[in-house]
Short mmCIF file of C-alpha atoms in Angstrom, two decimals:
data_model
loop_
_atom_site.label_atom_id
_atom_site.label_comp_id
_atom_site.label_asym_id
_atom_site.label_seq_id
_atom_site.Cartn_x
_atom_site.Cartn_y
_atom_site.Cartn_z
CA UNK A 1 -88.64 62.07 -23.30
CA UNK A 2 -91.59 60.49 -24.92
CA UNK A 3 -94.25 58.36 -23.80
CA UNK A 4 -92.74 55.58 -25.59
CA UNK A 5 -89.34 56.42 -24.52
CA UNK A 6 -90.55 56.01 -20.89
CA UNK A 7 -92.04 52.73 -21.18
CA UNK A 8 -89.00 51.00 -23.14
CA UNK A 9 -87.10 52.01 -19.93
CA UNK A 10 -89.22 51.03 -17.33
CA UNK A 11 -89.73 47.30 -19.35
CA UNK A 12 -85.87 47.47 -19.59
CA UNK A 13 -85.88 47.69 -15.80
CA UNK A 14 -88.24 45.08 -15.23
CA UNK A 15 -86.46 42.75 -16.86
CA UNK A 16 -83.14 43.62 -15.15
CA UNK A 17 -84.73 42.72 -11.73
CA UNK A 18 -86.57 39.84 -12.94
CA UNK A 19 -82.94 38.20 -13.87
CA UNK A 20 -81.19 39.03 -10.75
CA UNK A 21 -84.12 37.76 -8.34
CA UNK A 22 -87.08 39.49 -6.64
CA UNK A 23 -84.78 41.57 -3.76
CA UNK A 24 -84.02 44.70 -5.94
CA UNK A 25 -80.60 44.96 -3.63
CA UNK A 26 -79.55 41.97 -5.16
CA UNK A 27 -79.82 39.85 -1.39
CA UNK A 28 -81.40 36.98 -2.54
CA UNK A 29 -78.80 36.18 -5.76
CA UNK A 30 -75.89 36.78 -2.94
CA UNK A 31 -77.25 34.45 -0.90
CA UNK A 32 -78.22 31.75 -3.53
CA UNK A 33 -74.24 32.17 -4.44
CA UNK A 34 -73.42 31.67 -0.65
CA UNK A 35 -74.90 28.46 -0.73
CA UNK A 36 -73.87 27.43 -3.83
CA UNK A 37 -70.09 28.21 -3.11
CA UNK A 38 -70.23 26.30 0.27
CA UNK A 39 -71.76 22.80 -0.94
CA UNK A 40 -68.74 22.84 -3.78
CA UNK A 41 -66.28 23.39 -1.07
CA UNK A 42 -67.86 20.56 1.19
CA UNK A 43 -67.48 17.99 -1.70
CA UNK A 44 -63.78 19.28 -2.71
CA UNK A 45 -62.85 18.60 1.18
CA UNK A 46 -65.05 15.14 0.58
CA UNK A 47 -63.26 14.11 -2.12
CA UNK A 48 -59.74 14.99 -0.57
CA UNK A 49 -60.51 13.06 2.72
CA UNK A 50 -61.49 10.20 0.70
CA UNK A 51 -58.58 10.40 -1.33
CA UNK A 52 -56.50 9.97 1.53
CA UNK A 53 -58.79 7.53 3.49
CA UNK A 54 -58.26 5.38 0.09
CA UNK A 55 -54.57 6.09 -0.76
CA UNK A 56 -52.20 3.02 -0.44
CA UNK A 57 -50.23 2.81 2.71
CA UNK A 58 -46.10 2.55 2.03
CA UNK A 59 -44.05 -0.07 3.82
CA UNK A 60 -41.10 1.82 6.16
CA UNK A 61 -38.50 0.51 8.44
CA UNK A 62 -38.29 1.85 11.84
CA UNK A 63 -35.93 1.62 14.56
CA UNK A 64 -37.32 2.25 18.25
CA UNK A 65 -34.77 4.58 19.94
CA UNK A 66 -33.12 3.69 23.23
CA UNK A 67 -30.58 5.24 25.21
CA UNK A 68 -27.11 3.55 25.04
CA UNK A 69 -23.81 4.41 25.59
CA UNK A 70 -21.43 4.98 22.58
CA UNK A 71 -18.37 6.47 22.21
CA UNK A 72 -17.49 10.24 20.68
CA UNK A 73 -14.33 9.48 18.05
CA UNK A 74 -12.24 12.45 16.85
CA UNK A 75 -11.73 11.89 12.86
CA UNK A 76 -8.03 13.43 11.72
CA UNK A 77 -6.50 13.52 8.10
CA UNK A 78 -3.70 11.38 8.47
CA UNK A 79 -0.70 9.89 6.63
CA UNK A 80 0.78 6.52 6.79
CA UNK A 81 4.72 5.95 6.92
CA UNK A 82 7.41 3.23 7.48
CA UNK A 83 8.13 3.23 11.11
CA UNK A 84 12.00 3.70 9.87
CA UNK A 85 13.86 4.59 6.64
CA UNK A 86 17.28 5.00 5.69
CA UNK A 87 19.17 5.70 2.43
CA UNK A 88 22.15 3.49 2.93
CA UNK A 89 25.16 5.09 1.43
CA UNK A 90 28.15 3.79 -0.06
CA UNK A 91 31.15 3.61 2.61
CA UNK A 92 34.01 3.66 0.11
CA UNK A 93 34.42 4.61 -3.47
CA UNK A 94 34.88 1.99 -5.94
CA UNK A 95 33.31 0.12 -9.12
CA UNK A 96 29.86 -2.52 -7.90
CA UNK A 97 30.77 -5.45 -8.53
CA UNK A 98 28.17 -6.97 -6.82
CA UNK A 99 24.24 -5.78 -5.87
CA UNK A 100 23.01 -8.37 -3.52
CA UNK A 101 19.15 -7.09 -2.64
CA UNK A 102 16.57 -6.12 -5.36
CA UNK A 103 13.54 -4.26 -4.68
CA UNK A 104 10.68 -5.41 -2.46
CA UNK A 105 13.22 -7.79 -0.94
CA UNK A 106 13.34 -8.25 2.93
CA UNK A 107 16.79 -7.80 4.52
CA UNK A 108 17.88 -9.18 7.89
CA UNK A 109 20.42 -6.97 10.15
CA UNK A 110 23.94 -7.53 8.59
CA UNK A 111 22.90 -8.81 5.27
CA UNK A 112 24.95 -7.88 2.50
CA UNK A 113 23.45 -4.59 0.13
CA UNK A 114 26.44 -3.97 -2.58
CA UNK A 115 30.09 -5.03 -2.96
CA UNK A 116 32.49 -2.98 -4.16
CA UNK A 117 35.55 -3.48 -6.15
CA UNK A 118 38.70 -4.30 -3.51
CA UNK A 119 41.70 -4.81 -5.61
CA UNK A 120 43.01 -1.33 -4.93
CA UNK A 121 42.28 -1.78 -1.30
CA UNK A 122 44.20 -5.28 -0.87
CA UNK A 123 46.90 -3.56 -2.69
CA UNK A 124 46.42 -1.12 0.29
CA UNK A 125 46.18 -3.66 3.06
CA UNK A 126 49.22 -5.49 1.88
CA UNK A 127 51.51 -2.33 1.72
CA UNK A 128 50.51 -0.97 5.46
CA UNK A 129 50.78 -4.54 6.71
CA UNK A 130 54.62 -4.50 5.30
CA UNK A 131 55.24 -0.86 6.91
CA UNK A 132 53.25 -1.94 10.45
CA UNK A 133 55.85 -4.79 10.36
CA UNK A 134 58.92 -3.04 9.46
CA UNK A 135 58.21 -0.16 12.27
CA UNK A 136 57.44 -3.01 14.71
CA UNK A 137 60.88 -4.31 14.22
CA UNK A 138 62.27 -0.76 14.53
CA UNK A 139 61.09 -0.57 17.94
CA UNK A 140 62.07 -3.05 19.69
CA UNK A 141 65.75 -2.67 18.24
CA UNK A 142 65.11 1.10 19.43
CA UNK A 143 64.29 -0.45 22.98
CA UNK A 144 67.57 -2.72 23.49
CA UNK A 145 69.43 0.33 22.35
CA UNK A 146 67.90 2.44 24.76
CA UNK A 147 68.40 -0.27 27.30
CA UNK A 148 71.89 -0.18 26.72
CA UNK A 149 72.00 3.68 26.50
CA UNK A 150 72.71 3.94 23.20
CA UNK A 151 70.29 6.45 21.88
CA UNK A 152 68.33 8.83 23.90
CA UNK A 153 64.75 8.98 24.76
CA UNK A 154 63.51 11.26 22.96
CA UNK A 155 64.50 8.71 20.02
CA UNK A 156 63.17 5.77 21.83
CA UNK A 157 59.80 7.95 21.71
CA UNK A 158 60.02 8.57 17.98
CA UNK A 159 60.19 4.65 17.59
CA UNK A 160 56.95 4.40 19.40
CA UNK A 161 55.22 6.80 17.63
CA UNK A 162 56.50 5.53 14.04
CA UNK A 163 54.59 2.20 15.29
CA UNK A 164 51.69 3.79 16.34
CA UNK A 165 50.84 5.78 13.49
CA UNK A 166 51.75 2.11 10.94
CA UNK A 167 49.13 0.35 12.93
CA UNK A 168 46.36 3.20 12.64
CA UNK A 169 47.28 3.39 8.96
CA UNK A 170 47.02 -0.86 9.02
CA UNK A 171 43.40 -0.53 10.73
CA UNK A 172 42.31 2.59 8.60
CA UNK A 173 43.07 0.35 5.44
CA UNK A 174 41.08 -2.87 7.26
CA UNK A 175 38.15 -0.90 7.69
CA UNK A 176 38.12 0.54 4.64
CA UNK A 177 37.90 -2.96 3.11
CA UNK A 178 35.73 -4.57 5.20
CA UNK A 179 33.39 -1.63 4.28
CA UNK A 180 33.41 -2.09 0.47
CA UNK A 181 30.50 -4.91 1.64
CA UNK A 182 28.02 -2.34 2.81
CA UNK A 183 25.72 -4.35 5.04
CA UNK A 184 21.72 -3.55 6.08
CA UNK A 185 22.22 -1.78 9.84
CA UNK A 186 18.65 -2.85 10.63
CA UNK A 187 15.76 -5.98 9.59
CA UNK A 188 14.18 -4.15 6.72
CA UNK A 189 12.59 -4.02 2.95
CA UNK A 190 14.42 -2.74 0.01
CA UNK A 191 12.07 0.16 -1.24
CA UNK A 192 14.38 1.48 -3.90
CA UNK A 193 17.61 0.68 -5.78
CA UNK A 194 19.91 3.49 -6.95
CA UNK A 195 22.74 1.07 -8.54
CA UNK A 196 23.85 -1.53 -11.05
CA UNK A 197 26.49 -3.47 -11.25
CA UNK A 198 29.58 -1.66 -12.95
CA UNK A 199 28.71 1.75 -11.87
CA UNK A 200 31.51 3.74 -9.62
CA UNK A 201 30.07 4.92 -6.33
CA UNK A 202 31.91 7.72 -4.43
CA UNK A 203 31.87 7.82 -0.51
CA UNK A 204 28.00 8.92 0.98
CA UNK A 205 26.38 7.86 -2.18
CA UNK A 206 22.90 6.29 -1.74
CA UNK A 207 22.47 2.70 -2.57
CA UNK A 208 19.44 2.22 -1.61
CA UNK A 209 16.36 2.82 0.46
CA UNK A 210 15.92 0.66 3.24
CA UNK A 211 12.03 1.04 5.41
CA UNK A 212 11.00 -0.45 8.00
CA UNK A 213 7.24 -1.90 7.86
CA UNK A 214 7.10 -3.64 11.15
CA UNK A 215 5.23 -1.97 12.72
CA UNK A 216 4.02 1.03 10.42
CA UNK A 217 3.43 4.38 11.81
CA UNK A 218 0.19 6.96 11.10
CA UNK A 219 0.76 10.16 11.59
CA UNK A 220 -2.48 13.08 12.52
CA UNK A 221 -2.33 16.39 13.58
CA UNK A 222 -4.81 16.71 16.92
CA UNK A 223 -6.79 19.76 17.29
CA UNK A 224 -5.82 21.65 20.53
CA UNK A 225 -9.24 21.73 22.02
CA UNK A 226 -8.52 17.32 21.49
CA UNK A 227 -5.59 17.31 23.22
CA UNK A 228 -6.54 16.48 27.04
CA UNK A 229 -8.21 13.93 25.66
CA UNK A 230 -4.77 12.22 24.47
CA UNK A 231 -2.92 9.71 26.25
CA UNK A 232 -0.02 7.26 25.66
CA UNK A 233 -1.22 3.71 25.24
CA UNK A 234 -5.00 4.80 24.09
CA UNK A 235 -6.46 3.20 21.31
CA UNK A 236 -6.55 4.26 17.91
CA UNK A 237 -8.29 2.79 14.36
CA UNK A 238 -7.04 3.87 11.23
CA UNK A 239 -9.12 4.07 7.89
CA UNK A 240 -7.07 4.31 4.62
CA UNK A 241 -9.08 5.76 1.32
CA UNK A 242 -7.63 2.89 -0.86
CA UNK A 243 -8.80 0.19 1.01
CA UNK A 244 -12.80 1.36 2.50
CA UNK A 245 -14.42 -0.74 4.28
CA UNK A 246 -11.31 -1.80 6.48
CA UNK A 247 -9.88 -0.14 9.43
CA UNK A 248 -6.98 -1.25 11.24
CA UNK A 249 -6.06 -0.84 15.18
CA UNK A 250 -3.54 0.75 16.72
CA UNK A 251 -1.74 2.14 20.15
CA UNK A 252 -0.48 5.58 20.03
CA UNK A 253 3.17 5.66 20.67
CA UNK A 254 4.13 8.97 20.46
CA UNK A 255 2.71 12.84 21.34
CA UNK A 256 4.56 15.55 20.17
CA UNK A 257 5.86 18.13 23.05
CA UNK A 258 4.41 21.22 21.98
CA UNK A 259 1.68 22.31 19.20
CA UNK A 260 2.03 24.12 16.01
CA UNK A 261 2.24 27.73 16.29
CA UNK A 262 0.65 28.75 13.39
CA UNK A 263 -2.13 25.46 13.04
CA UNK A 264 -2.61 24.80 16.97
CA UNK A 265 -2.56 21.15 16.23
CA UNK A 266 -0.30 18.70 18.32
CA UNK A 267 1.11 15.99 15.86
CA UNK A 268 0.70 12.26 17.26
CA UNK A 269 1.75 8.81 16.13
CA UNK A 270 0.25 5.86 16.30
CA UNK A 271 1.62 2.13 15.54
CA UNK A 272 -0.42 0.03 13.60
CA UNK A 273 0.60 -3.62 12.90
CA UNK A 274 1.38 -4.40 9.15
CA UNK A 275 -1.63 -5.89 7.58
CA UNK A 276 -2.16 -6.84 3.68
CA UNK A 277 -2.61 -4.12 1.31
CA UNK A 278 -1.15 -1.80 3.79
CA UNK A 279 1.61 0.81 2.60
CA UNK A 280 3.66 3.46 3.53
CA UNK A 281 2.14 7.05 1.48
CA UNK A 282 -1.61 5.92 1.96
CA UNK A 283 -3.82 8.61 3.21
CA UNK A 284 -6.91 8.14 5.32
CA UNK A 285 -8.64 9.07 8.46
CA UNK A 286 -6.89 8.46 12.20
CA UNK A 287 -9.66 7.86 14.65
CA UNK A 288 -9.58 8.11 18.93
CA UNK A 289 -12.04 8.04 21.61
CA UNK A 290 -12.36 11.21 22.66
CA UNK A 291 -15.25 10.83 25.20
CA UNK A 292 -18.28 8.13 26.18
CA UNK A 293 -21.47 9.59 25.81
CA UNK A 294 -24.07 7.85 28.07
CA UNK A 295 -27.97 7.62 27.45
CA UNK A 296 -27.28 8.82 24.04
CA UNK A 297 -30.02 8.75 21.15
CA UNK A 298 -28.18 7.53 18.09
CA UNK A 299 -29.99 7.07 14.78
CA UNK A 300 -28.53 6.46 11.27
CA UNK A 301 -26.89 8.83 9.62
CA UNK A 302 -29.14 8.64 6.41
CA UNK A 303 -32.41 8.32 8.31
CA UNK A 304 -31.87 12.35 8.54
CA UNK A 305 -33.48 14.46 6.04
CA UNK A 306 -31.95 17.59 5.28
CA UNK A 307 -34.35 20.49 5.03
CA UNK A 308 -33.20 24.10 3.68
CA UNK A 309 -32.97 25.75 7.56
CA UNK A 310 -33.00 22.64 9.50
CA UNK A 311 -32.47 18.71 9.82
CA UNK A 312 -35.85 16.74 10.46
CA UNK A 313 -36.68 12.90 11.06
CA UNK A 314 -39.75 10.87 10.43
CA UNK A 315 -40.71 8.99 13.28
CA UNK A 316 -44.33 7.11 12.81
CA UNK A 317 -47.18 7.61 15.50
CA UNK A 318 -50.41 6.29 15.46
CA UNK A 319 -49.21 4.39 12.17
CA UNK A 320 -48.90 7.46 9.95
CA UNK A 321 -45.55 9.75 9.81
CA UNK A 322 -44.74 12.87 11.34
CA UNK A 323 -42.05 15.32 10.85
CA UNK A 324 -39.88 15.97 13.95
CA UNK A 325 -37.18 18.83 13.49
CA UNK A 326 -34.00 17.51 15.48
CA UNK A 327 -30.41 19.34 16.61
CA UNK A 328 -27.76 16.51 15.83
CA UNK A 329 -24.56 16.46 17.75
CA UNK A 330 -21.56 14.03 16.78
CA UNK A 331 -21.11 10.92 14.61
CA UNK A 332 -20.41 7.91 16.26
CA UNK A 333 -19.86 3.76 15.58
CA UNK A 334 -22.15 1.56 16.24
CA UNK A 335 -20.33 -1.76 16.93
CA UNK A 336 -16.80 -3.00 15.09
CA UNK A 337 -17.49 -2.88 11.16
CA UNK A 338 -20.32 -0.50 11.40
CA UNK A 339 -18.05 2.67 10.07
CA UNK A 340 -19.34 6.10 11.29
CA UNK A 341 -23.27 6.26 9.72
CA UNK A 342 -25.10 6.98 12.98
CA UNK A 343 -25.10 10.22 14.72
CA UNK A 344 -26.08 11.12 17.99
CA UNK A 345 -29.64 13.32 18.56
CA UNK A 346 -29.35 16.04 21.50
CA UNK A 347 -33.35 17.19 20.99
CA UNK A 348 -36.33 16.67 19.09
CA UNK A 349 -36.64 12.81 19.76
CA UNK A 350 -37.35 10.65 23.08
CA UNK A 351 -36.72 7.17 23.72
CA UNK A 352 -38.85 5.20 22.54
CA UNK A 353 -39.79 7.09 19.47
CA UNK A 354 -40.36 4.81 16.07
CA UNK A 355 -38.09 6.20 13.92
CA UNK A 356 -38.30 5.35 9.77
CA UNK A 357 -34.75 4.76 8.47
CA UNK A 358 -35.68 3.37 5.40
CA UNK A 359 -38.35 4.40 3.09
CA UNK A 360 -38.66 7.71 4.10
CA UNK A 361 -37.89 9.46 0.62
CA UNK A 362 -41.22 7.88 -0.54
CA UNK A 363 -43.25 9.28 2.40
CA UNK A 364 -44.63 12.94 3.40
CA UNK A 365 -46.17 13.77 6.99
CA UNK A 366 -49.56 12.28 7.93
CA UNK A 367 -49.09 10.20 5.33
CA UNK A 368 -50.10 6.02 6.65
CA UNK A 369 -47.66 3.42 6.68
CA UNK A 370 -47.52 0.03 7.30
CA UNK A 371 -44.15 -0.40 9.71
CA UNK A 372 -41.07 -2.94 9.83
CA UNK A 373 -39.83 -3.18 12.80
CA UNK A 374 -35.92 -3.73 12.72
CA UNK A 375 -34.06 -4.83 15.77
CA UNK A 376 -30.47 -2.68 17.34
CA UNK A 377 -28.44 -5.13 18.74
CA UNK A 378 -28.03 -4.76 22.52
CA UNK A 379 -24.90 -2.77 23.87
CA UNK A 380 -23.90 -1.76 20.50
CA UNK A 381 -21.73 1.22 20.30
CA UNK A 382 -20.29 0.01 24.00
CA UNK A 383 -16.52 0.99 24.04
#
């Protein structure tokens, strides 16, 4: 290498150190970095405190949690029905002549349904009337002859037995026409009507449908691990789908005497009075106190938040919002008319605890709030 060579190299070097600092291991640039990076990161963590020391507070609802005792309800799919129904047949065959109850139309007990044609049958009447009369005759001139020992008797018994069987055949024929009026057997409401007038019933043909809706009757199937819990007499409130918002008291009536074999469910019924809008085929829900819980920590239902591997509450300390993980055991009702939006808490909350129950999709933890306060009314959820 050259003189000049050598010099261009050791300039180059020069230079190289002069740019990087005067440490040729590069310590002092490190630590000029060092304390460059460090008074950025104190003003990001500045700026974010600030941020959040400045931030506008949100408004929440809260509810302070007390213990209280409410009642544990079983829910059941259940089905409402007509305490009775009947499809009343025709009792003798013969042309309508008469339809005397329409659809929707109450009946009392004995009130005429359909009359039939009876010309054939009076026909009938008069004819057996004639013969009951004629062997009527027959036997009493059969018992002066026997007095008299004139005829035997074994013929004397014939004579009896001719009258016998001429007043059967008399009542068989009165019967027959007093059922040509078929009558209702029971106070009831026409549901359906299967005739018109002119059409020829034959015996055991149906009419119409005759239900009872006084009182009507839900039916539920009751989980076995439910059924201690049942009892004759116990109350019972019934929820229909077509009709929310309403629910309807009962008394169950009726438990079944063994369970299901292949569902393990005992059926039950319960009575519930007939109210408006009410109808035999609705569908709902059949609830009964299974239990009273006592000291319980209910919240609403929608105050929960519902986290990927876990349910969660907000409850508000030291007027900002923390996150409280929570194990939630059953639904319950708070009060009559209140439906089933609370739920009991088993862990993650105390009494006393501030919890937000509205406004706390708008809210994350630690964030500050400004609180309403609302008020549970006292003894709520008391059986």
């Amino acid at each position: 290498m050259t003189q000049r060579s050598r010099f261009i190299l050791a300039l180059s070097i020069a230079l190289v150190l002069a740019a990087c600092g005067s440490s040729p291991d590069g310590r002092d640039r490190d630590s000029a970095l060092a304390s460059s990076g460090g008074a950025a990161a104190s003003a990001s963590t500045s700026t974010e405190a600030d941020a959040q020391t400045t931030a506008p507070t949100v408004t929440v609802a809260v509810e302070v949690v007390t213990p209280r005792t409410v009642v544990d309800w079983m829910r059941l799919p259940a089905d409402l029905r007509a305490a009775r129904r009947a499809a009343l047949g025709a009792q003798v065959p013969g042309t309508v002549v008469a339809v005397h109850a329409e659809v929707g139309e109450t009946l009392r007990a004995g009130a005429p349904v359909i009359s039939v044609d009876t010309r054939a049958l009076e026909q009938q009447l008069a004819e057996a009337e004639a013969v009951d009369r004629q062997r009527a005759r027959q036997l009493e001139r059969a018992q002066a002859l026997f007095e008299r020992q004139s005829i035997t008797q074994s013929q004397l018994l014939d004579a009896i037995t001719e009258r016998d069987v001429a007043a059967a055949r008399l009542a068989a024929v009165r019967l027959e026409l007093e059922y040509s009026r078929l009558l209702a057997p029971w106070s009831g409401t026409v549901a359906a009507r299967h005739v018109e007038v002119g059409d020829f019933v034959v015996r055991g043909q149906a009419v119409i449908d005759l239900v009872e809706l006084d009182p009507l009757v839900a039916t539920a199937p009751v989980p076995a691990r439910d059924v201690p819990a049942l009892r004759l007499g116990m109350p019972a409130r019934l929820r229909v789908d077509a009709l929310p918002g309403r629910a309807f008291d009962g008394v169950v009536t009726r438990l079944g005497a063994e369970l299901d074999a292949a569902a393990r469910t005992l059926e039950i019924e319960v009575e519930i009075p007939p109210a408006d809008g009410l109808r035999p085929g609705m569908s709902g829900r059949l609830e009964l106190p299974r239990r009273n819980l006592d000291a319980a920590l209910v919240v609403p239902r929608a105050a929960v938040l519902e986290l990927e591997d876990a349910r969660a509450l907000y409850v508000v300390e030291d007027q900002r919002v923390v996150r409280r993980r929570v194990t939630l055991g059953p639904r319950v009702t708070l009060g009559p008319g209140a439906g089933d939006g609370a739920v009991v808490v088993e862990s993650g909350l105390a009494a006393g605890d501030a919890v937000v129950v509205a406004g706390q999709q708008t809210v994350s933890a630690g964030q500050r709030v400004t609180v309403e306060e609302r008020a549970v009314e006292p003894g709520a959820g008391r059986p």
